[in-house]
CSV table of C-alpha atoms and ligand atoms in Angstrom, one decimal:
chain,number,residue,atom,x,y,z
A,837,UNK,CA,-9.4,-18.4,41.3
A,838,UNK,CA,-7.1,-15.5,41.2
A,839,UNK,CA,-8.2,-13.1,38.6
A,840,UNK,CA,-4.2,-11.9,38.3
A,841,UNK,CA,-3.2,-12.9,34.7
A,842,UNK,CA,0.6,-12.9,33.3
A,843,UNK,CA,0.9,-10.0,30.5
A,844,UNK,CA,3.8,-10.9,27.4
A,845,UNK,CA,5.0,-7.7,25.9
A,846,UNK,CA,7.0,-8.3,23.0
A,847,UNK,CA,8.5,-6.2,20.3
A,848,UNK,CA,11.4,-4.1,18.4
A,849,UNK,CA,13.8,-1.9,20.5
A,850,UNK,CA,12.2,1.3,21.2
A,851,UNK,CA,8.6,1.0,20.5
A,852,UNK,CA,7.6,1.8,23.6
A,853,UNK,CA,7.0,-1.8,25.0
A,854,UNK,CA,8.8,-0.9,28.6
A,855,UNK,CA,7.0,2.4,29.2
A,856,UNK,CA,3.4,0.8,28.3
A,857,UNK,CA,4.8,-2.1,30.6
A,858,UNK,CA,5.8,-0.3,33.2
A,859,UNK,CA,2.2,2.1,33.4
A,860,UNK,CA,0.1,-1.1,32.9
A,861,UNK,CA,1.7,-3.0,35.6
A,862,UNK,CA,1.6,0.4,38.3
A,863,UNK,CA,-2.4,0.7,36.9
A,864,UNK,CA,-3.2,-3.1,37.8
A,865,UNK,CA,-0.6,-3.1,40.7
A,866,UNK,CA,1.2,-6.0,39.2
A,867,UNK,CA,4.9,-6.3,39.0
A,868,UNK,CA,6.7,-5.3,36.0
A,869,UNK,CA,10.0,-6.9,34.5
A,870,UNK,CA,11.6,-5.4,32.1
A,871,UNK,CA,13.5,-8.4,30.4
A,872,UNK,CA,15.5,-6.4,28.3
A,873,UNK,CA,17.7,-5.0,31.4
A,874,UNK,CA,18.7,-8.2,32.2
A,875,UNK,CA,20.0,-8.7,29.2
A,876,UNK,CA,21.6,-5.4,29.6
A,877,UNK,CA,23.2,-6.3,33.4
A,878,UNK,CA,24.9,-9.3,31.4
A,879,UNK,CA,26.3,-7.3,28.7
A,880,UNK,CA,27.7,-4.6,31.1
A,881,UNK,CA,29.0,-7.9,33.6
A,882,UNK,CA,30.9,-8.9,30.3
A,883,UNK,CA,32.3,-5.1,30.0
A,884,UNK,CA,33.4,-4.9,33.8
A,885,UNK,CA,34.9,-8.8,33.2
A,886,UNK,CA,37.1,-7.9,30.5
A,887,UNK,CA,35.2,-10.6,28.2
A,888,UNK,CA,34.5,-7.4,25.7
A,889,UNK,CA,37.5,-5.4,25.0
A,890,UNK,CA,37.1,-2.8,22.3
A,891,UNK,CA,35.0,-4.1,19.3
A,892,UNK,CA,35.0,-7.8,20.5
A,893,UNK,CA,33.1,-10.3,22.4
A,894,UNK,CA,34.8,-13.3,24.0
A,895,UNK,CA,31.8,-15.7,24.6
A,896,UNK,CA,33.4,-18.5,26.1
A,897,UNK,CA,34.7,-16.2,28.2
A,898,UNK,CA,31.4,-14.8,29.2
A,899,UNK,CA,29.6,-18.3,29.5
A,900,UNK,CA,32.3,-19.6,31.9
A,901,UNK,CA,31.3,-16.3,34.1
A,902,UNK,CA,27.7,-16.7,34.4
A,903,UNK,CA,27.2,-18.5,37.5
A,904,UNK,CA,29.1,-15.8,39.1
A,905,UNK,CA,26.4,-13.4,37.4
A,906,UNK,CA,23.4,-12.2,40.2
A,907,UNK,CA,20.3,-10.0,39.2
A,908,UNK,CA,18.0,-8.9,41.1
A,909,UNK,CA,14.9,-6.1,40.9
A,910,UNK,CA,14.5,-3.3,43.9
A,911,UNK,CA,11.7,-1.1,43.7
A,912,UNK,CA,13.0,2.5,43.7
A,913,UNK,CA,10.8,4.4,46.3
A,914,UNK,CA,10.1,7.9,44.4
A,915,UNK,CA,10.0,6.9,41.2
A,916,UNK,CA,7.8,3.3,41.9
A,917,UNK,CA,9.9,1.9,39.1
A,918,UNK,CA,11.9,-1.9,39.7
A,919,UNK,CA,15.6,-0.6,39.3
A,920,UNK,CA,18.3,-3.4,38.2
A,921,UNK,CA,20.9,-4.7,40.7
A,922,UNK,CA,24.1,-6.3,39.7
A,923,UNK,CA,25.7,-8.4,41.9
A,924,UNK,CA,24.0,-6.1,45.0
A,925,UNK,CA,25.3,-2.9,43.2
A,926,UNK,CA,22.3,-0.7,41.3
A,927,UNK,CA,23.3,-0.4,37.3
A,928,UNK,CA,19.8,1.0,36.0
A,929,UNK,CA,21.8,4.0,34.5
A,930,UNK,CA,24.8,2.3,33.3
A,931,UNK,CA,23.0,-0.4,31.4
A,932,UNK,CA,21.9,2.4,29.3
A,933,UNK,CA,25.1,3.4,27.9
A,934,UNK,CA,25.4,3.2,24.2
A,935,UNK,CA,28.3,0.9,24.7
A,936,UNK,CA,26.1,-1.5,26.4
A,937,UNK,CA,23.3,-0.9,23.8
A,938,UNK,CA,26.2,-2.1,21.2
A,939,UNK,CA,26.8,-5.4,22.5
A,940,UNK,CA,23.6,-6.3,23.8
A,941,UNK,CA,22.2,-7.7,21.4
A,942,UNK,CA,25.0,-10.0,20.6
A,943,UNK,CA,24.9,-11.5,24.3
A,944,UNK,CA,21.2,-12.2,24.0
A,945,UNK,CA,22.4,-14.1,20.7
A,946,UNK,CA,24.6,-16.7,23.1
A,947,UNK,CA,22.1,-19.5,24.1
A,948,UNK,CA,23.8,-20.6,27.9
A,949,UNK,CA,22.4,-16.9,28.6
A,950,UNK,CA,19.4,-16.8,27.3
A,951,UNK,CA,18.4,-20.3,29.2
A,952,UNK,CA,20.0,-18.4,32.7
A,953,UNK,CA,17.9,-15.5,31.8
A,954,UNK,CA,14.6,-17.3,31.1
A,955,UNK,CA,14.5,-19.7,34.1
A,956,UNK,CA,15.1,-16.5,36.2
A,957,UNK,CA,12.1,-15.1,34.4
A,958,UNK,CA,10.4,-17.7,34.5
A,959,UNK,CA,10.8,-18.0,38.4
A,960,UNK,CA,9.3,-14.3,38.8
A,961,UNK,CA,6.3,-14.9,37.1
A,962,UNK,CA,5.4,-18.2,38.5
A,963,UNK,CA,2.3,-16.6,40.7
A,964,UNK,CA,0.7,-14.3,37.8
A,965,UNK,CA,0.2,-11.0,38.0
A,966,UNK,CA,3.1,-9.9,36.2
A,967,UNK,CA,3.7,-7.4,33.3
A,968,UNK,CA,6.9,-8.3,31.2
A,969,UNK,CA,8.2,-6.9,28.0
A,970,UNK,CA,11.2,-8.1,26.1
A,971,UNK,CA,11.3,-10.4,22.5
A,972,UNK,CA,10.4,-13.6,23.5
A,973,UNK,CA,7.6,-13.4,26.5
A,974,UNK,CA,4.8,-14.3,24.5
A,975,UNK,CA,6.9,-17.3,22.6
A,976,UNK,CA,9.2,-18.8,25.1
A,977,UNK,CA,8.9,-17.4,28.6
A,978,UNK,CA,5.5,-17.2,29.0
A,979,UNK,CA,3.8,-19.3,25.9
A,980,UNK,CA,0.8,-19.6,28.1
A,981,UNK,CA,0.5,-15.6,29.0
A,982,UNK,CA,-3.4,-15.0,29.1
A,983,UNK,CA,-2.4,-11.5,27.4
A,984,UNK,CA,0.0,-10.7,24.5
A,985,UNK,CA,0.6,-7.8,23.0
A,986,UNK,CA,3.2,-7.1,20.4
A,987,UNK,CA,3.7,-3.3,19.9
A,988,UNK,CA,5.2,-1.6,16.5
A,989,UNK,CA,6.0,1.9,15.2
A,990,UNK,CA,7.4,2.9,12.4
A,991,UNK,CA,11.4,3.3,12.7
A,992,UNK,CA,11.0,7.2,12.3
A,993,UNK,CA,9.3,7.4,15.1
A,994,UNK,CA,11.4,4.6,17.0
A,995,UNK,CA,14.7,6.9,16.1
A,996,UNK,CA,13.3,10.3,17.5
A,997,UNK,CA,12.0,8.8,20.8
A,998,UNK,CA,14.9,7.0,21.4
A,999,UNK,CA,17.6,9.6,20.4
A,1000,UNK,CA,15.6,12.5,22.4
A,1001,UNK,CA,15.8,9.7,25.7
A,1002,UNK,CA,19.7,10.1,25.0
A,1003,UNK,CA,20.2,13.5,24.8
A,1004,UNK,CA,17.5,14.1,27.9
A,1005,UNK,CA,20.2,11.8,29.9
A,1006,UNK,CA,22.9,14.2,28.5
A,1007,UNK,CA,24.7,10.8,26.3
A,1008,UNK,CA,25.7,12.9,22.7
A,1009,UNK,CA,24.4,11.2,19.8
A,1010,UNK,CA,23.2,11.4,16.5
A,1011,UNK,CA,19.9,10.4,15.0
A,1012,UNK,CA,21.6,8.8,12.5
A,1013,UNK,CA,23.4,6.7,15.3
A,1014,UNK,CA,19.9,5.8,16.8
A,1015,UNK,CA,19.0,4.9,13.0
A,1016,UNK,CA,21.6,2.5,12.8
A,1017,UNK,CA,21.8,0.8,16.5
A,1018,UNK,CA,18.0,0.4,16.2
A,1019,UNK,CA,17.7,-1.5,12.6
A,1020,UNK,CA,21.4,-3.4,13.6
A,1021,UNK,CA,20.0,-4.5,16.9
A,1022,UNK,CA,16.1,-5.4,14.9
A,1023,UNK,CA,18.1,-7.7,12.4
A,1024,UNK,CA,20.1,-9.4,15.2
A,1025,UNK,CA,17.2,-9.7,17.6
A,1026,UNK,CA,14.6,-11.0,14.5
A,1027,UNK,CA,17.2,-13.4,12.8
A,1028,UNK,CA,19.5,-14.8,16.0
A,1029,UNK,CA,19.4,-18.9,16.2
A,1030,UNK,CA,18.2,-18.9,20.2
A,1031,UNK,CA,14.5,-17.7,20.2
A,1032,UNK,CA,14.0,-14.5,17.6
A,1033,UNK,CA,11.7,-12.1,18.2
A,1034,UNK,CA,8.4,-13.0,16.9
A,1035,UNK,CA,5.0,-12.2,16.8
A,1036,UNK,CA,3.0,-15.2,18.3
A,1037,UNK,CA,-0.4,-15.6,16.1
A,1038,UNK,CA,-2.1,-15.3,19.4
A,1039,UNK,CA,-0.7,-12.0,20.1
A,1040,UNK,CA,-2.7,-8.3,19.5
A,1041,UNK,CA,-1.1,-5.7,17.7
A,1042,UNK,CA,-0.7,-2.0,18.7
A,1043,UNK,CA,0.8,0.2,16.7
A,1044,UNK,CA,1.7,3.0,18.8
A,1045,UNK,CA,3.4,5.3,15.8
A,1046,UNK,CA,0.3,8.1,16.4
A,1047,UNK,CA,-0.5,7.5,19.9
A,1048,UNK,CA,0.3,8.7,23.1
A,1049,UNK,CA,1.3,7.2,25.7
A,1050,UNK,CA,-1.9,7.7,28.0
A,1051,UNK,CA,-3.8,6.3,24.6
A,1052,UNK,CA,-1.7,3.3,24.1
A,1053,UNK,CA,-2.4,2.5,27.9
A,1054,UNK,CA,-5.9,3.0,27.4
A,1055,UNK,CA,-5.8,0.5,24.3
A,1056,UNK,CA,-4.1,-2.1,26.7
A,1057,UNK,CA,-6.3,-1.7,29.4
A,1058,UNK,CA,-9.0,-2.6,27.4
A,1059,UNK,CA,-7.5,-5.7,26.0
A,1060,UNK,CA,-6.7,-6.8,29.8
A,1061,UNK,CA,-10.4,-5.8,31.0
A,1062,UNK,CA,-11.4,-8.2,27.7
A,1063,UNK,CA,-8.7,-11.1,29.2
A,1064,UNK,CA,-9.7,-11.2,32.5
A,1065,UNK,CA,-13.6,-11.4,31.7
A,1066,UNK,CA,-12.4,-14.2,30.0
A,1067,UNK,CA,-11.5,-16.2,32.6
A,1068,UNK,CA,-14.5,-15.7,34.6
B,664,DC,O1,14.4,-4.0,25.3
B,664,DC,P1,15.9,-3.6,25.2
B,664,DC,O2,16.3,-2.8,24.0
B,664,DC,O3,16.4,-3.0,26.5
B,664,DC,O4,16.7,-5.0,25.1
B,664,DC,C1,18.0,-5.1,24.9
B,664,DC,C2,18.4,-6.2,24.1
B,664,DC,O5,18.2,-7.4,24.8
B,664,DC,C3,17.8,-6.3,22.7
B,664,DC,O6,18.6,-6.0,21.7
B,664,DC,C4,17.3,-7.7,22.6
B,664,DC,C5,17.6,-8.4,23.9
B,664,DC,N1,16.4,-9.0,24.5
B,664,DC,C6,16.2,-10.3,24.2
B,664,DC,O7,16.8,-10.9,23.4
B,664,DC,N2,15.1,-11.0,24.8
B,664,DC,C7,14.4,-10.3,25.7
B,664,DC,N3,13.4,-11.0,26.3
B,664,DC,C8,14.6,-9.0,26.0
B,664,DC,C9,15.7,-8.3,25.4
C-alpha cells in the first residue's frame, strides 16, 4: 500500500494556505496545486475574451467559452514551484493582478466552472500524493483526503501580508484596498450557492496569525507524520 496520502488545504484568501502548500508538498516531494490559480486563469480568459468589460461580468458569455479554456501546471526549474499555463502561454504573474483578484471570485461563483474546474482537479489527484489548497478541497474535491487542514488568521494580519506581496511585486495599493478585496472576496467565497468555503468537521485548525512560516510547516508536518501512521 502506497503510504502517499492526498492533503485538502482549505481556507480564506490570504492566510497563507498556498505557501504552507507549496513547502509541505516540496518537504514530502508531492505535487502541489494551487486551486485558486485556476480559478484565476479563468477569470483572466474572461478578461482577454471580452466577457469582462469594465465593472461587468457577462457569464453566459464566459460559460459558452469554456471548452475553449486549457490549464495546465509546468514546474518552473529555479524556483521548483508549478507555474500556471493558459492555453500553452505561462500567466503565473498576470493572474495576480488586482483586476483579476476583483473578479475572481465572482467566476468561481458560476457553477459550469466550478464543475470544469473540479473534474480537472480531481483528475490530478487521482494517484495521492498531492498537496492542494483552495476553498472546497476538503468538502468537494477531495471529501476523502486522509489530511485536512483549514488555516485562519486574523484579517490584520491577512491585510499586511497580502498588501506587502503587492508592493514587493511593485502593483501600488493601499492597505485599505487589501482590507476591502479580502473581506469582499471572504463574503463571496463563504456565502456563494456552488460549494462555499467551509470548514469540514473532519478538518484541523491552524491558526497561523503568530507563527512563522517554518512553524506552521512544522505544525503540518506533524499532523501528516500523525495521518500516515494512521494508515499503517
Ligand atoms: O486562493 P486564491 O485567493 O488565489 O483564490 C482565488 C479565488 O478563487 C477566491 O476568491 C475563491 C476562488 N476559489 C474557489 O472558489 N475554490 C477554490 N478551490 C480555490 C479558489
Amino acid at each position: 500500500m502506497s503510504d502517499k496520502i492526498t492533503i485538502a488545504i482549505d481556507g480564506y484568501s490570504s492566510c497563507g494556505k498556498s505557501t504552507l502548500a507549496r513547502e509541505l508538498a516540496k518537504s514530502l516531494h508531492y505535487v502541489f496545486i494551487d486551486s485558486g490559480a485556476m480559478y484565476r486563469g479563468v477569470t483572466l480568459f474572461a478578461i482577454q475574451t471580452g466577457c469582462i468589460s469594465s465593472s461587468e461580468l457577462n457569464r453566459g458569455l464566459l460559460i459558452s467559452k469554456l471548452d475553449e479554456i486549457e490549464l495546465k501546471f509546468v514546474l518552473n526549474p529555479e524556483t521548483k514551484s508549478p507555474e500556471l499555463l493558459l492555453n500553452g502561454e505561462n500567466v503565473e504573474k498576470d493572474i495576480r493582478t488586482p483586476k483579476v483578484s476583483s473578479f475572481v471570485s465572482e467566476v468561481a461563483a458560476i457553477k459550469e466552472v466550478r464543475v470544469k474546474l473540479v473534474a480537472e482537479q480531481q483528475a490530478m489527484g487521482s494517484t495521492g500524493g498531492i498537496v492542494m489548497d483552495g476553498r472546497d478541497i476538503g468538502s468537494v474535491v477531495f471529501p476523502s483526503a486522509e489530511l485536512k487542514l483549514f488555516i485562519t488568521a486574523e484579517i490584520s494580519t491577512r491585510v499586511e501580508r497580502r498588501y506587502q506581496e503587492l508592493i514587493f511585486r511593485g502593483t501600488p495599493t493601499t492597505r485599505e484596498e487589501v482590507q476591502e478585496n479580502l473581506l469582499r472576496r471572504d463574503h463571496i467565497d463563504s456565502t456563494r450557492k456552488e460549494s462555499p468555503l467551509i470548514q469540514t468537521s473532519d478538518a484541523i485548525v491552524i491558526d497561523n496569525t503568530t507563527l512563522s512560516k517554518s512553524e506552521q510547516l512544522e505544525v503540518a508536518q506533524g499532523f501528516v507524520e500523525r495521518a500516515i501512521s494512521t494508515l499503517a
